[in-house]
GROMACS .gro file of C-alpha atoms in nm:
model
  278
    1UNK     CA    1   0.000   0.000   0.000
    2UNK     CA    2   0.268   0.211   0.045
    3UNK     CA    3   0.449   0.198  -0.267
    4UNK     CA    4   0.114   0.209  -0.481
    5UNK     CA    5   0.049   0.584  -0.260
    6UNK     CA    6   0.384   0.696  -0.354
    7UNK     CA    7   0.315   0.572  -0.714
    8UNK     CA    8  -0.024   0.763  -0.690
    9UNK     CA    9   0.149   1.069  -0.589
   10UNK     CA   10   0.403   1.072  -0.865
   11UNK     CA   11   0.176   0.960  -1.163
   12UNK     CA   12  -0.012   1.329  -1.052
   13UNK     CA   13   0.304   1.558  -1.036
   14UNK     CA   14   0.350   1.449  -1.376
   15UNK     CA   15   0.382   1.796  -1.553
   16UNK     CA   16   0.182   1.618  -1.869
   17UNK     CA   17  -0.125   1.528  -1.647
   18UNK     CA   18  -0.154   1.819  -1.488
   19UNK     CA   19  -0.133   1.980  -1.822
   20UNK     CA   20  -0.406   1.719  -2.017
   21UNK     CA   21  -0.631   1.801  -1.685
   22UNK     CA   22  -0.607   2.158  -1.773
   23UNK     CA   23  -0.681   2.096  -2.099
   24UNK     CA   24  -0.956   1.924  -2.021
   25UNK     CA   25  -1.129   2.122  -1.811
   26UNK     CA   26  -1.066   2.463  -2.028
   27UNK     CA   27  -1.233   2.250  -2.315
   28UNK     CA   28  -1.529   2.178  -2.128
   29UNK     CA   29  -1.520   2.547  -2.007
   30UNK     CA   30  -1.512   2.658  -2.394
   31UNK     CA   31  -1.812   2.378  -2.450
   32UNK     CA   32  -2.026   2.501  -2.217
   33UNK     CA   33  -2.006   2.907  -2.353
   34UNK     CA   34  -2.041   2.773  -2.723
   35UNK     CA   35  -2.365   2.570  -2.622
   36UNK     CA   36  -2.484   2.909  -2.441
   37UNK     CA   37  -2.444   3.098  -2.745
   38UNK     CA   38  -2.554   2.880  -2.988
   39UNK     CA   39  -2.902   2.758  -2.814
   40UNK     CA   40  -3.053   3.122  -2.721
   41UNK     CA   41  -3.361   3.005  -3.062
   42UNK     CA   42  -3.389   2.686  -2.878
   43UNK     CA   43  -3.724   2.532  -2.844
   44UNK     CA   44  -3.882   2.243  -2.759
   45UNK     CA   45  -4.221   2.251  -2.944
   46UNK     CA   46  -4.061   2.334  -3.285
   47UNK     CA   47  -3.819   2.030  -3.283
   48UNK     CA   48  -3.906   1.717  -3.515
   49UNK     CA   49  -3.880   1.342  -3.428
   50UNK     CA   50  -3.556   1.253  -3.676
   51UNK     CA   51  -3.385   0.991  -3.598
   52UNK     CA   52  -3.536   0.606  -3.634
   53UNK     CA   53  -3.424   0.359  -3.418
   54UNK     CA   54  -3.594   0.015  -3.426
   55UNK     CA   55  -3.858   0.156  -3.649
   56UNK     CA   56  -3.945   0.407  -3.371
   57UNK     CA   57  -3.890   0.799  -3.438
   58UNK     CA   58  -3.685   0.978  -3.160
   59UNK     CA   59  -3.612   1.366  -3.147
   60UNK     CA   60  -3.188   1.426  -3.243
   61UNK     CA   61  -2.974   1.496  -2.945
   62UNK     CA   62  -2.943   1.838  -2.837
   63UNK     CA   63  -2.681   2.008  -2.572
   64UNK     CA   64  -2.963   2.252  -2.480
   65UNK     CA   65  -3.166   1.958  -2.326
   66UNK     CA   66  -3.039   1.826  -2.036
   67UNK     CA   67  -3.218   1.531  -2.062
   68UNK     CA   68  -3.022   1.432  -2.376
   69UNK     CA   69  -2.717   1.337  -2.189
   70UNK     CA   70  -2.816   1.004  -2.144
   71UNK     CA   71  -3.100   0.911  -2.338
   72UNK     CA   72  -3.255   0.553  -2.261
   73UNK     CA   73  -3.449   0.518  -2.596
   74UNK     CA   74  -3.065   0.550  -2.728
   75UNK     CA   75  -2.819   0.559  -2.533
   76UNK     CA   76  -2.560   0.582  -2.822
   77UNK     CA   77  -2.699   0.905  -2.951
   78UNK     CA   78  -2.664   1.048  -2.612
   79UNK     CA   79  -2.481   1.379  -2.569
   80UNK     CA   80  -2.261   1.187  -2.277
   81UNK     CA   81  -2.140   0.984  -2.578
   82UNK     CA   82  -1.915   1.201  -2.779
   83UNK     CA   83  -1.711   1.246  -2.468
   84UNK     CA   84  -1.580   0.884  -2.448
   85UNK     CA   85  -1.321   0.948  -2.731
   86UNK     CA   86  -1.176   1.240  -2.622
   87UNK     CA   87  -1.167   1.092  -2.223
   88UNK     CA   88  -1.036   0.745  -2.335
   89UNK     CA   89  -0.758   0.920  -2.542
   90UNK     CA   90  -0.652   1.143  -2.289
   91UNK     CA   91  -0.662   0.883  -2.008
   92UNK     CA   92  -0.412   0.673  -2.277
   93UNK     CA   93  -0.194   0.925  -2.349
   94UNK     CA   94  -0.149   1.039  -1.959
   95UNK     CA   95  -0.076   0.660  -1.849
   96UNK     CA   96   0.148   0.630  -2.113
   97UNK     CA   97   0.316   0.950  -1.991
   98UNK     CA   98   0.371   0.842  -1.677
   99UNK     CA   99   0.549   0.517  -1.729
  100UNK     CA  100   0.737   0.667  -2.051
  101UNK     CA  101   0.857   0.929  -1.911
  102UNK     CA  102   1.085   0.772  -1.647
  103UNK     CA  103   1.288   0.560  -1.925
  104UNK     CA  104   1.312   0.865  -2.110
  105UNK     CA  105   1.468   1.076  -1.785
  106UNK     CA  106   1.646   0.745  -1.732
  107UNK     CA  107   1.535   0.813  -1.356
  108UNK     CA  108   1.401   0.450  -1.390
  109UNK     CA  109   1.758   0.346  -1.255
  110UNK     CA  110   1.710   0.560  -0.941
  111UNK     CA  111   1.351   0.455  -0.830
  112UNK     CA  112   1.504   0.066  -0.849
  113UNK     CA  113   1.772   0.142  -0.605
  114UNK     CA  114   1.471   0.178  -0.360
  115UNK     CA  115   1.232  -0.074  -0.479
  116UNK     CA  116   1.460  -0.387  -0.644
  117UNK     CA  117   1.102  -0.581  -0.665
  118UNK     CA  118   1.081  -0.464  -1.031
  119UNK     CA  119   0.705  -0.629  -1.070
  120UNK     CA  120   0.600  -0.521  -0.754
  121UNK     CA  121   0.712  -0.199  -0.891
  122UNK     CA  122   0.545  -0.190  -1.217
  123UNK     CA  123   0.235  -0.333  -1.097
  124UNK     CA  124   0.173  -0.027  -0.819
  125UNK     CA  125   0.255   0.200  -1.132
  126UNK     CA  126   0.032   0.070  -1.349
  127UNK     CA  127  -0.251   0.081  -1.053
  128UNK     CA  128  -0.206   0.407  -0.967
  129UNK     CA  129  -0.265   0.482  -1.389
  130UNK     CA  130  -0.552   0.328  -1.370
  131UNK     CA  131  -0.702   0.407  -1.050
  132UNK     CA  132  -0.629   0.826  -1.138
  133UNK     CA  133  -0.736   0.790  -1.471
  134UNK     CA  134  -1.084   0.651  -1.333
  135UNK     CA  135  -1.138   0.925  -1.108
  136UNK     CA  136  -1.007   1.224  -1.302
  137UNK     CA  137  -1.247   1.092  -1.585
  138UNK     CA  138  -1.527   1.103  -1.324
  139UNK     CA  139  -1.473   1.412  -1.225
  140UNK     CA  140  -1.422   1.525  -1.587
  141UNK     CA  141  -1.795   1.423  -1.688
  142UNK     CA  142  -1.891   1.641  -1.345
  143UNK     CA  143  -1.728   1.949  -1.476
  144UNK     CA  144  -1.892   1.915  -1.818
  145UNK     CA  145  -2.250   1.882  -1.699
  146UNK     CA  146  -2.179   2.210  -1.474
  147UNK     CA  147  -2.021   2.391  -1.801
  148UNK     CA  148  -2.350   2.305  -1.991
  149UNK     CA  149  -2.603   2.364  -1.703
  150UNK     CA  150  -2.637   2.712  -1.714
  151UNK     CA  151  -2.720   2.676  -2.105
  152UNK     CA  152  -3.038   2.379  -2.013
  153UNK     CA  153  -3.157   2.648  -1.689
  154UNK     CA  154  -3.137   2.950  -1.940
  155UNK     CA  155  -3.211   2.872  -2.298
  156UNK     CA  156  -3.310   2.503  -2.291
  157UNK     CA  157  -3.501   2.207  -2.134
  158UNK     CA  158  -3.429   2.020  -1.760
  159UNK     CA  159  -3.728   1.824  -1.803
  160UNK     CA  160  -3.728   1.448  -1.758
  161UNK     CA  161  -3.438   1.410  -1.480
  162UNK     CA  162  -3.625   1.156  -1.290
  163UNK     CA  163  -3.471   0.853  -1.008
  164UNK     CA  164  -3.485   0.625  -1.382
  165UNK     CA  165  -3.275   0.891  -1.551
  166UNK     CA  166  -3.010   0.982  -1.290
  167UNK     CA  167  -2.981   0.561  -1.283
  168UNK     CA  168  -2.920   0.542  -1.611
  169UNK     CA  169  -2.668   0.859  -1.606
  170UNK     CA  170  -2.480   0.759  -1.338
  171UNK     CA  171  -2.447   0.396  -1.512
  172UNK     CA  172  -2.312   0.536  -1.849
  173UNK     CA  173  -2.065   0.747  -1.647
  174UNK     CA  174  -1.940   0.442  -1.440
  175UNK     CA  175  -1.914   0.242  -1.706
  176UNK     CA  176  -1.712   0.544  -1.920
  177UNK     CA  177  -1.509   0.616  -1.616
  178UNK     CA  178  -1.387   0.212  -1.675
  179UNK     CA  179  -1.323   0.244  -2.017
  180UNK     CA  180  -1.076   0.539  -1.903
  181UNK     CA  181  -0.918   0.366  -1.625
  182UNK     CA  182  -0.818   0.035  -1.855
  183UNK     CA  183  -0.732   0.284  -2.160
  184UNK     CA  184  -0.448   0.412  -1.910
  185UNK     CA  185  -0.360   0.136  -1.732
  186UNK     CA  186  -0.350   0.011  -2.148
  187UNK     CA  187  -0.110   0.265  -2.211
  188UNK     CA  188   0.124   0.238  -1.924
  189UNK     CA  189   0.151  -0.096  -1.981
  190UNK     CA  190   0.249   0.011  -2.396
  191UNK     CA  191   0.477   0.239  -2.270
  192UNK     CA  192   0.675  -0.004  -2.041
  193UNK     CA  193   0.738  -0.243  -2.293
  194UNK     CA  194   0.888   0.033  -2.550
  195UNK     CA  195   1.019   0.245  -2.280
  196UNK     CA  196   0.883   0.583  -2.433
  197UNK     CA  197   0.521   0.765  -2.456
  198UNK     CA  198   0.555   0.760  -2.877
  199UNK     CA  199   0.575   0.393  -2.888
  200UNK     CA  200   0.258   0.377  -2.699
  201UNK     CA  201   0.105   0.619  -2.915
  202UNK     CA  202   0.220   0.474  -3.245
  203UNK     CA  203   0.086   0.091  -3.187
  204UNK     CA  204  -0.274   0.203  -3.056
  205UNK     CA  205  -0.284   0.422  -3.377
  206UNK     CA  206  -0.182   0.133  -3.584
  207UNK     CA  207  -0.407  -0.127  -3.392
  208UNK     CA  208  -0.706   0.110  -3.427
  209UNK     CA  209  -0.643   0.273  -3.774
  210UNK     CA  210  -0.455  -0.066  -3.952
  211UNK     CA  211  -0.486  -0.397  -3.744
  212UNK     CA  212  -0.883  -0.335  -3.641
  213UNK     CA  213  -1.002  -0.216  -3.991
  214UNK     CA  214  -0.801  -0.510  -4.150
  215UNK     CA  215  -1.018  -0.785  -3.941
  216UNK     CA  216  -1.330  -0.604  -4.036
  217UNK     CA  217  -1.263  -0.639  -4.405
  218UNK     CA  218  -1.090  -0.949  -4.439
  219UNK     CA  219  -1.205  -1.186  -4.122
  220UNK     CA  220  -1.543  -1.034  -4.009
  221UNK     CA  221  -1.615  -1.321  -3.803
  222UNK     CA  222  -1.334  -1.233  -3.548
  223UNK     CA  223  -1.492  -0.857  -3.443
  224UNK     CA  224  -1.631  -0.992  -3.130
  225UNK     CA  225  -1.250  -0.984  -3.068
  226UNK     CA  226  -1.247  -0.648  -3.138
  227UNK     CA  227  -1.190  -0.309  -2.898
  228UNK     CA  228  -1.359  -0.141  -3.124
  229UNK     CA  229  -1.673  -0.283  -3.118
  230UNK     CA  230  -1.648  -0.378  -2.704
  231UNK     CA  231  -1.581  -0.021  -2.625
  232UNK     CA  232  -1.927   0.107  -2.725
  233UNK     CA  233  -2.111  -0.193  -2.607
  234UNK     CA  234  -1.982  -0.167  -2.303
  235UNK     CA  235  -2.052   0.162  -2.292
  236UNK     CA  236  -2.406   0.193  -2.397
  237UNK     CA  237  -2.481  -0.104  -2.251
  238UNK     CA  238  -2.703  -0.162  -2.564
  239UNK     CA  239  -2.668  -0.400  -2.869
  240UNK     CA  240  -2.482  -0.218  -3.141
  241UNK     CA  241  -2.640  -0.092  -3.426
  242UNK     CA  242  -2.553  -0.231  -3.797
  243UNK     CA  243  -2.278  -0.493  -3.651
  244UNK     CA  244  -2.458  -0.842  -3.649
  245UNK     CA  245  -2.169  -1.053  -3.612
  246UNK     CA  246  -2.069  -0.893  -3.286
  247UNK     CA  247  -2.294  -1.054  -3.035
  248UNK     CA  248  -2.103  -0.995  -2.670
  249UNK     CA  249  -2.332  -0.905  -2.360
  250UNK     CA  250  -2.234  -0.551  -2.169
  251UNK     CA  251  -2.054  -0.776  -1.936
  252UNK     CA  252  -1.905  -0.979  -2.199
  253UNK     CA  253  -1.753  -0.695  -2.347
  254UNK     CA  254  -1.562  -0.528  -2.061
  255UNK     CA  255  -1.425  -0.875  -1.974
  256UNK     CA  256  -1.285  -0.903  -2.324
  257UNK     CA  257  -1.089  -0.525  -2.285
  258UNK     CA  258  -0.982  -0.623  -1.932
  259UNK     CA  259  -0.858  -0.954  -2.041
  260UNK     CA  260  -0.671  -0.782  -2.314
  261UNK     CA  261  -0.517  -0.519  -2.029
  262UNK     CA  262  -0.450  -0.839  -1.808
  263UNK     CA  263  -0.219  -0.989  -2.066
  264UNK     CA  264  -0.037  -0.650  -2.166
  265UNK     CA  265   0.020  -0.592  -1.810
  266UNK     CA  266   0.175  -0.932  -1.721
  267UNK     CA  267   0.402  -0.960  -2.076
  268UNK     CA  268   0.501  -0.553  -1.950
  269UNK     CA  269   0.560  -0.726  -1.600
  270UNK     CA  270   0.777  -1.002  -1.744
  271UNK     CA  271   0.988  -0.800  -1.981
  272UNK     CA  272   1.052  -0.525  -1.687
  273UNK     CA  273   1.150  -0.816  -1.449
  274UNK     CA  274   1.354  -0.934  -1.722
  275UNK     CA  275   1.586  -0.626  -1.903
  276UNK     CA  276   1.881  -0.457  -1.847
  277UNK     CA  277   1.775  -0.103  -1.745
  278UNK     CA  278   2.112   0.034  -1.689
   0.00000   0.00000   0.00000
């Protein structure tokens, strides 16, 4: 317990999270005054039913109604959605950070003159990734619902927020806050095996962008393997739309990612135990 609060306590003094929190938070700042000025001619009555799901018409999401964060007739049109990319990114990037950037100081040596346990080690460090990047993407989906409240209390609609809805709300943001503790805990885990951020950075852009669009077109019977596809299932907790040979359960799905982060973790663990760091 110690060594994972010292690990905790380092992973935040990292200049690069403190910066990506800041960056964060000004960019849900900037969101909020954009949706302000943009939804002064909103209105409720005028707006038509768009969208078809299941052969049902639903209204298109709107920032102006608060009610459209997390929508339960479709949860993957829900404003609350669009926020998963930018969270799960940032969360990768800062765990990658973390762990990178002590083979790049080469202060790596230093810390093992204290702790020799070198798996003991990595495994607080990846724990503290993942247990920051959890709570900072909590808090993250707080400060973005109080950027875009004034706009719902002034120009739009708060109508709706029932015990069902805050349920459901408070479930998406769980289960988002997940995704962003395993996408860091992913990245640290990247990072440690090249021993820099930009190696990190450069394989989840070629699994996502290459490897992932490969298996779609070539072996479409293996995207229930996919991160892909279990990110947003997970996330929505809903069957996706358009993807019938993907056929994982909510629970299914974040079993498959953390299986994935299980396996990184250990071959990180055994190549750390394993190198010459000097």
């Amino acid at each position: 317990m110690n060594l994972l609060v010292v690990e905790l306590r380092r992973a935040v003094h990292r200049r690069i999270v403190r910066w990506m929190l800041l960056l964060a938070v000004a960019l849900c700042v900037v969101a909020g005054i954009v949706a302000f000025a943009a939804s002064g001619d909103f209105d409720e009555t005028s707006r038509n039913p768009t969208t078809y799901i299941d052969g049902m018409e639903h209204t298109d999401p709107d920032i102006a109604r608060l009610s459209d964060l997390w929508r339960e007739d479709a949860p993957d049109s829900s404003v609350l959605t669009p926020l998963l990319l930018f969270l799960a990114v940032g969360a990768f990037v800062c765990g990658a950070s973390v762990v990178g950037a002590e083979w790049k100081a080469g202060t790596i040596v230093t810390t093992l003159t204290w702790e020799p346990r070198r798996v003991r080690l990595l495994v607080a460090r990846l724990a503290a990734c993942g247990i920051w990047a959890t709570v900072l993407t909590l808090a993250l989906i707080g400060v973005f619902v109080l950027a875009i409240l004034p706009n719902a209390l002034v120009n739009g609609d708060t109508s709706g927020l029932d015990g069902e809805w805050w349920a459901g709300f408070l479930g998406m943001s769980a289960r988002i806050a997940v995704i962003g503790g395993l996408a860091a805990t992913f990245g640290a885990a990247i990072a440690s095996l090249g021993r820099n951020t930009t190696a990190a950075i450069v394989v989840i852009f070629a699994y996502f962008m290459v490897a992932e669009n490969m298996v779609r077109g070539l072996w479409p019977r293996w995207q229930n393997f996919l991160i892909g596809e279990s990110v947003p299932r997970f996330v929505t907790a809903t069957p996706l739309e358009g993807v019938d040979r993907y056929t994982r359960s909510t629970l299914g799905a974040v079993v498959l990612i953390s299986a994935y982060v299980v396996i990184l973790s250990g071959a990180a663990a055994f190549a750390f135990a394993r190198r010459d760091v000097t």
